[in-house]
PDB file of C-alpha atoms in Angstrom:
ATOM      1  CA  GLU R   1       0.000   0.000   0.000  1.00  0.00           C
ATOM      2  CA  PRO R   2       1.439   3.440  -0.920  1.00  0.00           C
ATOM      3  CA  GLU R   3       2.722   5.461   2.007  1.00  0.00           C
ATOM      4  CA  VAL R   4       3.444   9.039   2.940  1.00  0.00           C
ATOM      5  CA  THR R   5       6.953   9.126   4.397  1.00  0.00           C
ATOM      6  CA  GLN R   6       8.092  11.685   6.958  1.00  0.00           C
ATOM      7  CA  THR R   7      11.561  12.402   8.327  1.00  0.00           C
ATOM      8  CA  PRO R   8      12.826  12.741  10.943  1.00  0.00           C
ATOM      9  CA  SER R   9      10.521  10.842  13.259  1.00  0.00           C
ATOM     10  CA  HIS R  10      11.676  12.941  16.197  1.00  0.00           C
ATOM     11  CA  GLN R  11      13.441  16.322  16.245  1.00  0.00           C
ATOM     12  CA  VAL R  12      14.642  18.179  19.296  1.00  0.00           C
ATOM     13  CA  THR R  13      15.621  21.796  18.770  1.00  0.00           C
ATOM     14  CA  GLN R  14      16.439  24.850  20.827  1.00  0.00           C
ATOM     15  CA  MET R  15      14.035  27.755  20.958  1.00  0.00           C
ATOM     16  CA  GLY R  16      14.781  30.225  18.194  1.00  0.00           C
ATOM     17  CA  GLN R  17      16.346  27.678  15.860  1.00  0.00           C
ATOM     18  CA  GLU R  18      15.064  26.865  12.389  1.00  0.00           C
ATOM     19  CA  VAL R  19      13.737  23.402  11.629  1.00  0.00           C
ATOM     20  CA  ILE R  20      12.756  21.709   8.400  1.00  0.00           C
ATOM     21  CA  LEU R  21      10.367  18.814   8.446  1.00  0.00           C
ATOM     22  CA  ARG R  22      10.361  16.603   5.380  1.00  0.00           C
ATOM     23  CA  CYS R  23       7.674  14.608   3.679  1.00  0.00           C
ATOM     24  CA  VAL R  24       7.467  12.431   0.588  1.00  0.00           C
ATOM     25  CA  PRO R  25       3.801  12.265  -0.447  1.00  0.00           C
ATOM     26  CA  ILE R  26       2.317   9.423  -2.485  1.00  0.00           C
ATOM     27  CA  SER R  27       3.670   9.777  -5.992  1.00  0.00           C
ATOM     28  CA  ASN R  28       0.454  10.298  -7.987  1.00  0.00           C
ATOM     29  CA  HIS R  29      -1.164  12.604  -5.433  1.00  0.00           C
ATOM     30  CA  LEU R  30      -1.675  16.254  -6.288  1.00  0.00           C
ATOM     31  CA  TYR R  31      -2.777  17.871  -3.022  1.00  0.00           C
ATOM     32  CA  PHE R  32      -0.519  18.118  -0.011  1.00  0.00           C
ATOM     33  CA  TYR R  33      -1.134  19.208   3.555  1.00  0.00           C
ATOM     34  CA  TRP R  34       0.482  19.792   6.902  1.00  0.00           C
ATOM     35  CA  TYR R  35      -1.401  19.254  10.141  1.00  0.00           C
ATOM     36  CA  ARG R  36      -0.202  19.383  13.706  1.00  0.00           C
ATOM     37  CA  GLN R  37      -1.340  17.850  16.957  1.00  0.00           C
ATOM     38  CA  ILE R  38      -0.257  19.229  20.294  1.00  0.00           C
ATOM     39  CA  LEU R  39      -0.144  16.489  22.933  1.00  0.00           C
ATOM     40  CA  GLY R  40      -3.631  15.774  24.236  1.00  0.00           C
ATOM     41  CA  GLN R  41      -5.326  18.058  21.727  1.00  0.00           C
ATOM     42  CA  LYS R  42      -7.061  17.603  18.410  1.00  0.00           C
ATOM     43  CA  VAL R  43      -5.446  17.480  15.008  1.00  0.00           C
ATOM     44  CA  GLU R  44      -5.307  20.985  13.487  1.00  0.00           C
ATOM     45  CA  PHE R  45      -4.975  22.090   9.886  1.00  0.00           C
ATOM     46  CA  LEU R  46      -1.933  24.208   9.024  1.00  0.00           C
ATOM     47  CA  VAL R  47      -1.712  24.524   5.254  1.00  0.00           C
ATOM     48  CA  SER R  48      -2.757  23.020   1.936  1.00  0.00           C
ATOM     49  CA  PHE R  49      -0.604  23.078  -1.195  1.00  0.00           C
ATOM     50  CA  TYR R  50      -1.629  22.482  -4.792  1.00  0.00           C
ATOM     51  CA  ASN R  51      -0.063  23.276  -8.145  1.00  0.00           C
ATOM     52  CA  ASN R  52       3.109  24.544  -6.473  1.00  0.00           C
ATOM     53  CA  GLU R  53       1.435  27.130  -4.325  1.00  0.00           C
ATOM     54  CA  ILE R  54      -0.351  27.475  -1.017  1.00  0.00           C
ATOM     55  CA  SER R  55      -4.085  27.121  -1.552  1.00  0.00           C
ATOM     56  CA  GLU R  56      -5.216  27.681   2.037  1.00  0.00           C
ATOM     57  CA  LYS R  57      -3.627  28.282   5.416  1.00  0.00           C
ATOM     58  CA  SER R  58      -4.851  28.537   8.970  1.00  0.00           C
ATOM     59  CA  GLU R  59      -4.262  31.248  11.545  1.00  0.00           C
ATOM     60  CA  ILE R  60      -1.561  29.061  13.062  1.00  0.00           C
ATOM     61  CA  PHE R  61       0.448  29.245   9.832  1.00  0.00           C
ATOM     62  CA  ASP R  62       2.001  32.669  10.392  1.00  0.00           C
ATOM     63  CA  ASP R  63       5.126  34.249   8.890  1.00  0.00           C
ATOM     64  CA  GLN R  64       7.342  31.855  10.830  1.00  0.00           C
ATOM     65  CA  PHE R  65       6.059  28.960   8.737  1.00  0.00           C
ATOM     66  CA  SER R  66       6.716  28.183   5.089  1.00  0.00           C
ATOM     67  CA  VAL R  67       6.247  25.232   2.786  1.00  0.00           C
ATOM     68  CA  GLU R  68       8.063  24.175  -0.318  1.00  0.00           C
ATOM     69  CA  ARG R  69       8.028  21.448  -2.909  1.00  0.00           C
ATOM     70  CA  PRO R  70      11.650  21.751  -4.075  1.00  0.00           C
ATOM     71  CA  ASP R  71      11.492  18.813  -6.493  1.00  0.00           C
ATOM     72  CA  GLY R  72       8.950  16.335  -7.768  1.00  0.00           C
ATOM     73  CA  SER R  73       8.872  14.242  -4.629  1.00  0.00           C
ATOM     74  CA  ASN R  74       9.614  16.182  -1.439  1.00  0.00           C
ATOM     75  CA  PHE R  75       7.294  18.495   0.453  1.00  0.00           C
ATOM     76  CA  THR R  76       8.820  20.440   3.341  1.00  0.00           C
ATOM     77  CA  LEU R  77       7.602  22.513   6.261  1.00  0.00           C
ATOM     78  CA  LYS R  78      10.011  25.082   7.628  1.00  0.00           C
ATOM     79  CA  ILE R  79       9.656  26.844  10.958  1.00  0.00           C
ATOM     80  CA  ARG R  80      12.032  29.803  10.963  1.00  0.00           C
ATOM     81  CA  SER R  81      12.386  30.574  14.645  1.00  0.00           C
ATOM     82  CA  THR R  82      10.862  27.903  16.821  1.00  0.00           C
ATOM     83  CA  LYS R  83       8.928  28.656  19.995  1.00  0.00           C
ATOM     84  CA  LEU R  84       8.151  26.374  22.914  1.00  0.00           C
ATOM     85  CA  GLU R  85       4.528  26.263  21.797  1.00  0.00           C
ATOM     86  CA  ASP R  86       5.553  24.792  18.429  1.00  0.00           C
ATOM     87  CA  SER R  87       6.221  21.505  20.220  1.00  0.00           C
ATOM     88  CA  ALA R  88       3.784  19.065  18.659  1.00  0.00           C
ATOM     89  CA  MET R  89       3.393  16.150  16.314  1.00  0.00           C
ATOM     90  CA  TYR R  90       3.443  17.347  12.705  1.00  0.00           C
ATOM     91  CA  PHE R  91       1.652  15.215  10.130  1.00  0.00           C
ATOM     92  CA  CYS R  92       1.992  15.464   6.399  1.00  0.00           C
ATOM     93  CA  ALA R  93      -0.933  14.236   4.287  1.00  0.00           C
ATOM     94  CA  SER R  94      -1.704  13.862   0.613  1.00  0.00           C
ATOM     95  CA  THR R  95      -4.624  12.980  -1.609  1.00  0.00           C
ATOM     96  CA  SER R  96      -5.279  12.580  -5.312  1.00  0.00           C
ATOM     97  CA  HIS R  97      -8.666  14.182  -4.925  1.00  0.00           C
ATOM     98  CA  GLY R  98      -9.991  13.702  -1.451  1.00  0.00           C
ATOM     99  CA  THR R  99     -13.643  14.567  -1.663  1.00  0.00           C
ATOM    100  CA  TYR R 100     -14.707  11.022  -0.910  1.00  0.00           C
ATOM    101  CA  ASP R 101     -11.380   9.225  -0.734  1.00  0.00           C
ATOM    102  CA  GLY R 102      -9.980  10.534   2.475  1.00  0.00           C
ATOM    103  CA  TYR R 103      -6.359  11.430   2.939  1.00  0.00           C
ATOM    104  CA  THR R 104      -3.265   9.391   3.678  1.00  0.00           C
ATOM    105  CA  PHE R 105      -1.223  10.657   6.583  1.00  0.00           C
ATOM    106  CA  GLY R 106       2.444  10.133   7.241  1.00  0.00           C
ATOM    107  CA  SER R 107       3.590   8.722  10.555  1.00  0.00           C
ATOM    108  CA  GLY R 108       4.513  12.179  11.777  1.00  0.00           C
ATOM    109  CA  THR R 109       7.477  14.114  13.129  1.00  0.00           C
ATOM    110  CA  ARG R 110       7.505  14.753  16.841  1.00  0.00           C
ATOM    111  CA  LEU R 111       9.005  18.214  17.315  1.00  0.00           C
ATOM    112  CA  THR R 112      10.247  19.121  20.773  1.00  0.00           C
ATOM    113  CA  VAL R 113      11.381  22.696  21.339  1.00  0.00           C
ATOM    114  CA  VAL R 114      13.487  23.197  24.462  1.00  0.00           C
TER     115      VAL R 114
ATOM    116  CA  ARG P   1     -20.079  26.209  18.816  1.00  0.00           C
ATOM    117  CA  LYS P   2     -17.191  23.844  18.047  1.00  0.00           C
ATOM    118  CA  GLU P   3     -16.792  23.023  14.356  1.00  0.00           C
ATOM    119  CA  VAL P   4     -16.801  19.282  14.974  1.00  0.00           C
ATOM    120  CA  GLU P   5     -17.949  18.003  18.326  1.00  0.00           C
ATOM    121  CA  GLN P   6     -17.642  14.504  19.736  1.00  0.00           C
ATOM    122  CA  ASP P   7     -18.299  12.897  23.073  1.00  0.00           C
ATOM    123  CA  PRO P   8     -14.733  12.474  24.365  1.00  0.00           C
ATOM    124  CA  GLY P   9     -15.610   9.374  26.400  1.00  0.00           C
ATOM    125  CA  PRO P  10     -13.766   7.371  27.446  1.00  0.00           C
ATOM    126  CA  PHE P  11     -15.847   4.359  26.554  1.00  0.00           C
ATOM    127  CA  ASN P  12     -14.826   1.178  28.330  1.00  0.00           C
ATOM    128  CA  VAL P  13     -16.576  -1.882  26.947  1.00  0.00           C
ATOM    129  CA  PRO P  14     -16.085  -5.655  27.137  1.00  0.00           C
ATOM    130  CA  GLU P  15     -15.152  -7.692  24.115  1.00  0.00           C
ATOM    131  CA  GLY P  16     -18.181  -8.457  22.001  1.00  0.00           C
ATOM    132  CA  ALA P  17     -20.069  -5.321  22.984  1.00  0.00           C
ATOM    133  CA  THR P  18     -21.707  -2.911  20.577  1.00  0.00           C
ATOM    134  CA  VAL P  19     -20.675   0.708  20.941  1.00  0.00           C
ATOM    135  CA  ALA P  20     -21.900   3.860  19.208  1.00  0.00           C
ATOM    136  CA  PHE P  21     -20.140   7.189  18.736  1.00  0.00           C
ATOM    137  CA  ASN P  22     -21.836  10.430  17.827  1.00  0.00           C
ATOM    138  CA  CYS P  23     -20.578  13.578  16.194  1.00  0.00           C
ATOM    139  CA  THR P  24     -22.067  16.915  15.186  1.00  0.00           C
ATOM    140  CA  TYR P  25     -20.627  19.500  12.818  1.00  0.00           C
ATOM    141  CA  SER P  26     -21.399  23.172  12.458  1.00  0.00           C
ATOM    142  CA  ASN P  27     -20.631  23.979   8.804  1.00  0.00           C
ATOM    143  CA  SER P  28     -23.678  23.122   6.716  1.00  0.00           C
ATOM    144  CA  ALA P  29     -21.568  23.520   3.550  1.00  0.00           C
ATOM    145  CA  SER P  30     -19.291  20.635   4.506  1.00  0.00           C
ATOM    146  CA  GLN P  31     -18.825  18.269   1.620  1.00  0.00           C
ATOM    147  CA  SER P  32     -17.690  14.915   2.892  1.00  0.00           C
ATOM    148  CA  PHE P  33     -17.268  13.064   6.117  1.00  0.00           C
ATOM    149  CA  PHE P  34     -15.002  10.422   7.538  1.00  0.00           C
ATOM    150  CA  TRP P  35     -14.188   8.386  10.570  1.00  0.00           C
ATOM    151  CA  TYR P  36     -10.501   7.983  11.289  1.00  0.00           C
ATOM    152  CA  ARG P  37      -8.899   6.004  14.073  1.00  0.00           C
ATOM    153  CA  GLN P  38      -5.777   7.067  15.884  1.00  0.00           C
ATOM    154  CA  ASP P  39      -3.658   4.835  18.043  1.00  0.00           C
ATOM    155  CA  CYS P  40      -1.607   6.405  20.802  1.00  0.00           C
ATOM    156  CA  ARG P  41       0.973   8.814  19.332  1.00  0.00           C
ATOM    157  CA  LYS P  42       0.405   7.529  15.802  1.00  0.00           C
ATOM    158  CA  GLU P  43      -1.016   9.106  12.675  1.00  0.00           C
ATOM    159  CA  PRO P  44      -4.757   9.172  11.945  1.00  0.00           C
ATOM    160  CA  LYS P  45      -5.778   6.290   9.699  1.00  0.00           C
ATOM    161  CA  LEU P  46      -8.905   6.320   7.567  1.00  0.00           C
ATOM    162  CA  LEU P  47     -11.489   3.918   8.917  1.00  0.00           C
ATOM    163  CA  MET P  48     -14.316   4.716   6.540  1.00  0.00           C
ATOM    164  CA  SER P  49     -16.020   7.428   4.558  1.00  0.00           C
ATOM    165  CA  VAL P  50     -19.563   8.331   5.559  1.00  0.00           C
ATOM    166  CA  TYR P  51     -22.314   8.581   2.979  1.00  0.00           C
ATOM    167  CA  SER P  52     -25.826   9.955   3.286  1.00  0.00           C
ATOM    168  CA  SER P  53     -27.292   6.557   2.511  1.00  0.00           C
ATOM    169  CA  GLY P  54     -25.314   5.001   5.343  1.00  0.00           C
ATOM    170  CA  ASN P  55     -22.557   2.515   4.766  1.00  0.00           C
ATOM    171  CA  GLU P  56     -21.186  -0.593   6.355  1.00  0.00           C
ATOM    172  CA  ASP P  57     -17.746  -2.173   6.404  1.00  0.00           C
ATOM    173  CA  GLY P  58     -17.727  -5.440   8.282  1.00  0.00           C
ATOM    174  CA  ARG P  59     -18.453  -4.693  11.932  1.00  0.00           C
ATOM    175  CA  PHE P  60     -18.513  -0.938  11.347  1.00  0.00           C
ATOM    176  CA  THR P  61     -21.555   1.067  10.262  1.00  0.00           C
ATOM    177  CA  ALA P  62     -21.542   4.803   9.612  1.00  0.00           C
ATOM    178  CA  GLN P  63     -24.508   7.116   9.198  1.00  0.00           C
ATOM    179  CA  LEU P  64     -24.854  10.728   8.118  1.00  0.00           C
ATOM    180  CA  ASN P  65     -27.809  13.015   8.672  1.00  0.00           C
ATOM    181  CA  ARG P  66     -27.170  16.217   6.747  1.00  0.00           C
ATOM    182  CA  ALA P  67     -30.336  17.912   7.980  1.00  0.00           C
ATOM    183  CA  SER P  68     -29.260  17.463  11.605  1.00  0.00           C
ATOM    184  CA  GLN P  69     -25.538  17.801  10.798  1.00  0.00           C
ATOM    185  CA  TYR P  70     -24.949  14.583  12.675  1.00  0.00           C
ATOM    186  CA  ILE P  71     -22.632  11.645  12.019  1.00  0.00           C
ATOM    187  CA  SER P  72     -22.490   8.318  13.827  1.00  0.00           C
ATOM    188  CA  LEU P  73     -20.301   5.237  13.964  1.00  0.00           C
ATOM    189  CA  LEU P  74     -21.469   1.878  15.275  1.00  0.00           C
ATOM    190  CA  ILE P  75     -19.011  -0.875  16.126  1.00  0.00           C
ATOM    191  CA  ARG P  76     -20.457  -4.336  16.614  1.00  0.00           C
ATOM    192  CA  ASP P  77     -18.755  -7.288  18.293  1.00  0.00           C
ATOM    193  CA  SER P  78     -15.910  -5.161  19.667  1.00  0.00           C
ATOM    194  CA  LYS P  79     -12.398  -6.621  19.594  1.00  0.00           C
ATOM    195  CA  LEU P  80      -9.437  -5.774  21.809  1.00  0.00           C
ATOM    196  CA  SER P  81      -7.762  -4.372  18.687  1.00  0.00           C
ATOM    197  CA  ASP P  82     -10.556  -1.793  18.330  1.00  0.00           C
ATOM    198  CA  SER P  83      -9.105   0.087  21.319  1.00  0.00           C
ATOM    199  CA  ALA P  84      -8.111   3.494  19.933  1.00  0.00           C
ATOM    200  CA  THR P  85      -9.298   7.071  19.605  1.00  0.00           C
ATOM    201  CA  TYR P  86     -11.998   7.514  16.981  1.00  0.00           C
ATOM    202  CA  LEU P  87     -11.924  10.813  15.122  1.00  0.00           C
ATOM    203  CA  CYS P  88     -14.891  12.374  13.396  1.00  0.00           C
ATOM    204  CA  VAL P  89     -13.573  14.352  10.429  1.00  0.00           C
ATOM    205  CA  VAL P  90     -15.289  16.784   8.101  1.00  0.00           C
ATOM    206  CA  ASN P  91     -13.951  17.859   4.726  1.00  0.00           C
ATOM    207  CA  ASP P  92     -14.839  21.297   3.408  1.00  0.00           C
ATOM    208  CA  TRP P  93     -13.579  20.507  -0.079  1.00  0.00           C
ATOM    209  CA  GLY P  94     -14.744  23.170  -2.487  1.00  0.00           C
ATOM    210  CA  ALA P  95     -16.967  24.892   0.058  1.00  0.00           C
ATOM    211  CA  GLY P  96     -17.303  28.527  -0.975  1.00  0.00           C
ATOM    212  CA  GLY P  97     -15.229  27.826  -4.048  1.00  0.00           C
ATOM    213  CA  THR P  98     -11.892  28.382  -2.357  1.00  0.00           C
ATOM    214  CA  SER P  99     -11.276  25.427  -0.114  1.00  0.00           C
ATOM    215  CA  TYR P 100      -8.875  22.725  -1.243  1.00  0.00           C
ATOM    216  CA  GLY P 101     -10.061  20.138   1.152  1.00  0.00           C
ATOM    217  CA  LYS P 102      -9.223  21.247   4.626  1.00  0.00           C
ATOM    218  CA  LEU P 103     -10.033  18.514   7.105  1.00  0.00           C
ATOM    219  CA  THR P 104     -11.551  19.580  10.401  1.00  0.00           C
ATOM    220  CA  PHE P 105     -11.132  17.079  13.205  1.00  0.00           C
ATOM    221  CA  GLY P 106     -13.172  16.461  16.277  1.00  0.00           C
ATOM    222  CA  GLN P 107     -11.463  16.019  19.604  1.00  0.00           C
ATOM    223  CA  GLY P 108     -11.820  12.242  19.334  1.00  0.00           C
ATOM    224  CA  THR P 109     -13.612   9.593  21.346  1.00  0.00           C
ATOM    225  CA  ILE P 110     -11.451   7.196  23.321  1.00  0.00           C
ATOM    226  CA  LEU P 111     -12.489   3.547  23.220  1.00  0.00           C
ATOM    227  CA  THR P 112     -11.003   0.839  25.406  1.00  0.00           C
ATOM    228  CA  VAL P 113     -12.139  -2.741  24.846  1.00  0.00           C
ATOM    229  CA  HIS P 114     -11.280  -5.064  27.722  1.00  0.00           C
ATOM    230  CA  PRO P 115     -11.327  -8.868  27.948  1.00  0.00           C
TER     231      PRO P 115
END
């Protein structure tokens, strides 16, 4: 079964440092997403990406966040200057056209900001 | 009002029991609906899509009532392996012409099935 792959599985960083979270979506999918889940809370939408541009973003996705699809396979989330409150599980997801298909999520990157 | 609201539980049931989860959503323009399950500290995994006509997948039955903005999931003959958090998820794909399929998650309902 095709998978969404995320690396690293766990990242520890100091407050104020930049981090890049990496994702390889399913190869024939066209729509890509980042979600996050703070421990004990619900999964929250961050950003959607289609046709090489951001199509929608949430209030959480401020100027400290950016996304990029640098080549035909990778999809990255960059946090420029991390804060303690950025500590969370970050999930990448992709879909070919998800109206009724649902999305496939990667196994996540646990980001810990210290 | 929360966008997607679920009874957080927890539900503790014996093996073989039938358990039902309920969910309400606030956006009447929502396009499609899903139940995902999430094991502890893992990614959400699609359990089933939810259709207006109701749909069944083995021991799992999902129902959607668009008029009441209500979604349900019924699990029959519970197994130990059904222990997880069940997430009600709403997709606003195309709503208002600008959405590219943002998923909105409920808080999740915790299910523990014991021997």
